[in-house]
Amino acid sequence: MTEKKLTIRGVEWSYATAGVRGRTAVLMFHGAVGGAEGLRWLADALGDEYYTVAPTVAPVHTLGEVCDAASAILDREHVGRAVVFGGSFGGLVAQAFLKRRRRQVEHLVLLSTGAPSPALGAKNETALKVAR
């Protein structure tokens, strides 16, 4: 994986890319612990057929900020649409990204995460604000 950085609204975001440029892109959101490096195994497994982009969630206050940053990272990588993958907490982020940036999502893949729920989503948004 190639480590990269991008400053968005004064916040430095780290992300990693791997695989074959020009192929279908996979935007990967990590769980609550760790960062993009925790998805190296998946990027390696997909590397022959996909281009993977894995941001490390920066210390921001809302899921909206995370989604805006992921969108900007995709733009920087010249990715119009991506398969969006999220595991655990990353699944919550992936669902938020789908809701806010539907045009950038080709498919959504969730692993070990809850199904969308407006009530639960509002509660998790508040929890994220409190955690930061």
PDB file of C-alpha atoms in Angstrom:
ATOM      1  CA  MET A   1       0.000   0.000   0.000  1.00  0.00           C
ATOM      2  CA  THR A   2       1.168   3.501  -0.799  1.00  0.00           C
ATOM      3  CA  GLU A   3       0.698   5.943   2.068  1.00  0.00           C
ATOM      4  CA  LYS A   4      -0.581   9.419   1.122  1.00  0.00           C
ATOM      5  CA  LYS A   5      -1.757  12.565   2.880  1.00  0.00           C
ATOM      6  CA  LEU A   6      -4.279  15.267   2.019  1.00  0.00           C
ATOM      7  CA  THR A   7      -5.207  18.353   4.046  1.00  0.00           C
ATOM      8  CA  ILE A   8      -8.936  19.076   4.006  1.00  0.00           C
ATOM      9  CA  ARG A   9     -10.308  22.131   5.807  1.00  0.00           C
ATOM     10  CA  GLY A  10      -7.184  22.306   7.955  1.00  0.00           C
ATOM     11  CA  VAL A  11      -7.248  18.613   8.953  1.00  0.00           C
ATOM     12  CA  GLU A  12      -4.536  16.279   7.678  1.00  0.00           C
ATOM     13  CA  TRP A  13      -5.965  12.994   6.410  1.00  0.00           C
ATOM     14  CA  SER A  14      -3.837   9.920   5.839  1.00  0.00           C
ATOM     15  CA  TYR A  15      -4.899   7.270   3.386  1.00  0.00           C
ATOM     16  CA  ALA A  16      -3.417   4.320   1.558  1.00  0.00           C
ATOM     17  CA  THR A  17      -3.859   3.152  -2.004  1.00  0.00           C
ATOM     18  CA  ALA A  18      -3.026  -0.167  -3.616  1.00  0.00           C
ATOM     19  CA  GLY A  19      -3.857  -2.328  -6.580  1.00  0.00           C
ATOM     20  CA  VAL A  20      -4.384  -1.617 -10.241  1.00  0.00           C
ATOM     21  CA  ARG A  21      -5.214   1.962 -11.201  1.00  0.00           C
ATOM     22  CA  GLY A  22      -7.965   2.172 -13.767  1.00  0.00           C
ATOM     23  CA  ARG A  23      -9.791  -0.872 -12.425  1.00  0.00           C
ATOM     24  CA  THR A  24     -12.890  -0.775 -10.255  1.00  0.00           C
ATOM     25  CA  ALA A  25     -12.096   1.173  -7.098  1.00  0.00           C
ATOM     26  CA  VAL A  26     -12.912  -0.001  -3.586  1.00  0.00           C
ATOM     27  CA  LEU A  27     -13.188   2.655  -0.860  1.00  0.00           C
ATOM     28  CA  MET A  28     -12.504   0.863   2.430  1.00  0.00           C
ATOM     29  CA  PHE A  29     -13.469   2.179   5.871  1.00  0.00           C
ATOM     30  CA  HIS A  30     -11.720   0.631   8.885  1.00  0.00           C
ATOM     31  CA  GLY A  31     -13.236  -0.274  12.238  1.00  0.00           C
ATOM     32  CA  ALA A  32     -13.027   1.837  15.397  1.00  0.00           C
ATOM     33  CA  VAL A  33      -9.545   0.579  16.304  1.00  0.00           C
ATOM     34  CA  GLY A  34      -6.558   1.307  14.103  1.00  0.00           C
ATOM     35  CA  GLY A  35      -6.574   2.835  10.673  1.00  0.00           C
ATOM     36  CA  ALA A  36      -5.971   2.070   7.024  1.00  0.00           C
ATOM     37  CA  GLU A  37      -3.106  -0.287   7.897  1.00  0.00           C
ATOM     38  CA  GLY A  38      -5.666  -2.669   9.385  1.00  0.00           C
ATOM     39  CA  LEU A  39      -7.097  -3.145   5.900  1.00  0.00           C
ATOM     40  CA  ARG A  40      -3.786  -4.106   4.291  1.00  0.00           C
ATOM     41  CA  TRP A  41      -4.832  -7.780   4.175  1.00  0.00           C
ATOM     42  CA  LEU A  42      -7.941  -6.873   2.187  1.00  0.00           C
ATOM     43  CA  ALA A  43      -6.074  -4.506  -0.133  1.00  0.00           C
ATOM     44  CA  ASP A  44      -3.517  -7.249  -0.791  1.00  0.00           C
ATOM     45  CA  ALA A  45      -6.254  -9.771  -1.540  1.00  0.00           C
ATOM     46  CA  LEU A  46      -8.006  -7.388  -3.955  1.00  0.00           C
ATOM     47  CA  GLY A  47      -4.858  -5.901  -5.484  1.00  0.00           C
ATOM     48  CA  ASP A  48      -4.763  -7.862  -8.727  1.00  0.00           C
ATOM     49  CA  GLU A  49      -8.278  -6.842  -9.746  1.00  0.00           C
ATOM     50  CA  TYR A  50      -9.155  -3.609  -7.934  1.00  0.00           C
ATOM     51  CA  TYR A  51      -7.757  -0.222  -6.963  1.00  0.00           C
ATOM     52  CA  THR A  52      -8.202   0.243  -3.211  1.00  0.00           C
ATOM     53  CA  VAL A  53      -8.408   3.502  -1.294  1.00  0.00           C
ATOM     54  CA  ALA A  54      -8.393   3.316   2.508  1.00  0.00           C
ATOM     55  CA  PRO A  55      -8.576   6.538   4.528  1.00  0.00           C
ATOM     56  CA  THR A  56      -7.663   6.605   8.212  1.00  0.00           C
ATOM     57  CA  VAL A  57     -10.422   8.485  10.021  1.00  0.00           C
ATOM     58  CA  ALA A  58      -8.935  11.735  11.341  1.00  0.00           C
ATOM     59  CA  PRO A  59      -9.919  13.308  14.670  1.00  0.00           C
ATOM     60  CA  VAL A  60     -12.983  15.189  13.436  1.00  0.00           C
ATOM     61  CA  HIS A  61     -16.361  15.775  15.050  1.00  0.00           C
ATOM     62  CA  THR A  62     -18.985  14.418  12.652  1.00  0.00           C
ATOM     63  CA  LEU A  63     -19.618  11.649  10.154  1.00  0.00           C
ATOM     64  CA  GLY A  64     -20.344  14.404   7.638  1.00  0.00           C
ATOM     65  CA  GLU A  65     -16.722  15.549   7.906  1.00  0.00           C
ATOM     66  CA  VAL A  66     -15.521  11.977   7.378  1.00  0.00           C
ATOM     67  CA  CYS A  67     -17.743  11.621   4.311  1.00  0.00           C
ATOM     68  CA  ASP A  68     -16.594  14.968   2.887  1.00  0.00           C
ATOM     69  CA  ALA A  69     -12.961  13.937   3.348  1.00  0.00           C
ATOM     70  CA  ALA A  70     -13.493  10.514   1.751  1.00  0.00           C
ATOM     71  CA  SER A  71     -15.190  12.220  -1.185  1.00  0.00           C
ATOM     72  CA  ALA A  72     -12.257  14.631  -1.582  1.00  0.00           C
ATOM     73  CA  ILE A  73      -9.804  11.716  -1.410  1.00  0.00           C
ATOM     74  CA  LEU A  74     -11.705   9.892  -4.157  1.00  0.00           C
ATOM     75  CA  ASP A  75     -11.622  13.088  -6.237  1.00  0.00           C
ATOM     76  CA  ARG A  76      -7.869  13.406  -5.709  1.00  0.00           C
ATOM     77  CA  GLU A  77      -7.435   9.793  -6.837  1.00  0.00           C
ATOM     78  CA  HIS A  78      -9.629  10.441  -9.910  1.00  0.00           C
ATOM     79  CA  VAL A  79     -12.221   7.900  -8.771  1.00  0.00           C
ATOM     80  CA  GLY A  80     -15.739   8.808  -9.858  1.00  0.00           C
ATOM     81  CA  ARG A  81     -17.552   5.835  -8.313  1.00  0.00           C
ATOM     82  CA  ALA A  82     -16.365   3.132  -5.955  1.00  0.00           C
ATOM     83  CA  VAL A  83     -17.495  -0.030  -4.283  1.00  0.00           C
ATOM     84  CA  VAL A  84     -17.699   1.092  -0.651  1.00  0.00           C
ATOM     85  CA  PHE A  85     -16.674  -1.422   2.016  1.00  0.00           C
ATOM     86  CA  GLY A  86     -17.032  -0.960   5.762  1.00  0.00           C
ATOM     87  CA  GLY A  87     -16.389  -3.354   8.605  1.00  0.00           C
ATOM     88  CA  SER A  88     -17.648  -2.837  12.152  1.00  0.00           C
ATOM     89  CA  PHE A  89     -17.545   0.937  12.861  1.00  0.00           C
ATOM     90  CA  GLY A  90     -16.424   1.345   9.242  1.00  0.00           C
ATOM     91  CA  GLY A  91     -19.812  -0.061   8.247  1.00  0.00           C
ATOM     92  CA  LEU A  92     -21.493   2.847  10.003  1.00  0.00           C
ATOM     93  CA  VAL A  93     -19.211   5.228   8.109  1.00  0.00           C
ATOM     94  CA  ALA A  94     -19.882   3.411   4.825  1.00  0.00           C
ATOM     95  CA  GLN A  95     -23.641   3.741   5.341  1.00  0.00           C
ATOM     96  CA  ALA A  96     -23.269   7.444   6.103  1.00  0.00           C
ATOM     97  CA  PHE A  97     -21.157   7.835   2.949  1.00  0.00           C
ATOM     98  CA  LEU A  98     -23.869   6.118   0.886  1.00  0.00           C
ATOM     99  CA  LYS A  99     -26.514   8.437   2.312  1.00  0.00           C
ATOM    100  CA  ARG A 100     -24.468  11.609   1.730  1.00  0.00           C
ATOM    101  CA  ARG A 101     -22.546  10.724  -1.456  1.00  0.00           C
ATOM    102  CA  ARG A 102     -24.770   8.250  -3.299  1.00  0.00           C
ATOM    103  CA  ARG A 103     -23.441   9.323  -6.724  1.00  0.00           C
ATOM    104  CA  GLN A 104     -19.957   8.147  -5.720  1.00  0.00           C
ATOM    105  CA  VAL A 105     -21.147   4.693  -4.602  1.00  0.00           C
ATOM    106  CA  GLU A 106     -21.333   1.828  -7.076  1.00  0.00           C
ATOM    107  CA  HIS A 107     -22.090  -0.878  -4.475  1.00  0.00           C
ATOM    108  CA  LEU A 108     -22.098  -1.084  -0.680  1.00  0.00           C
ATOM    109  CA  VAL A 109     -20.469  -4.009   1.162  1.00  0.00           C
ATOM    110  CA  LEU A 110     -20.887  -4.295   4.944  1.00  0.00           C
ATOM    111  CA  LEU A 111     -19.187  -6.683   7.362  1.00  0.00           C
ATOM    112  CA  SER A 112     -20.091  -7.114  11.051  1.00  0.00           C
ATOM    113  CA  THR A 113     -22.073  -3.902  11.294  1.00  0.00           C
ATOM    114  CA  GLY A 114     -25.656  -2.886  11.921  1.00  0.00           C
ATOM    115  CA  ALA A 115     -28.305  -2.196   9.297  1.00  0.00           C
ATOM    116  CA  PRO A 116     -29.292   1.399   8.582  1.00  0.00           C
ATOM    117  CA  SER A 117     -31.626   2.933  11.125  1.00  0.00           C
ATOM    118  CA  PRO A 118     -32.406   6.673  11.326  1.00  0.00           C
ATOM    119  CA  ALA A 119     -32.792   6.521  15.122  1.00  0.00           C
ATOM    120  CA  LEU A 120     -29.589   4.541  15.595  1.00  0.00           C
ATOM    121  CA  GLY A 121     -27.766   6.755  13.098  1.00  0.00           C
ATOM    122  CA  ALA A 122     -28.680   9.890  15.045  1.00  0.00           C
ATOM    123  CA  LYS A 123     -27.513   8.245  18.271  1.00  0.00           C
ATOM    124  CA  ASN A 124     -24.191   7.191  16.685  1.00  0.00           C
ATOM    125  CA  GLU A 125     -23.648  10.679  15.232  1.00  0.00           C
ATOM    126  CA  THR A 126     -24.026  12.070  18.754  1.00  0.00           C
ATOM    127  CA  ALA A 127     -21.709   9.379  20.160  1.00  0.00           C
ATOM    128  CA  LEU A 128     -19.048  10.283  17.585  1.00  0.00           C
ATOM    129  CA  LYS A 129     -19.254  13.947  18.597  1.00  0.00           C
ATOM    130  CA  VAL A 130     -18.890  13.047  22.272  1.00  0.00           C
ATOM    131  CA  ALA A 131     -15.971  10.651  21.588  1.00  0.00           C
ATOM    132  CA  ARG A 132     -13.950  13.345  19.823  1.00  0.00           C
TER     133      ARG A 132
END
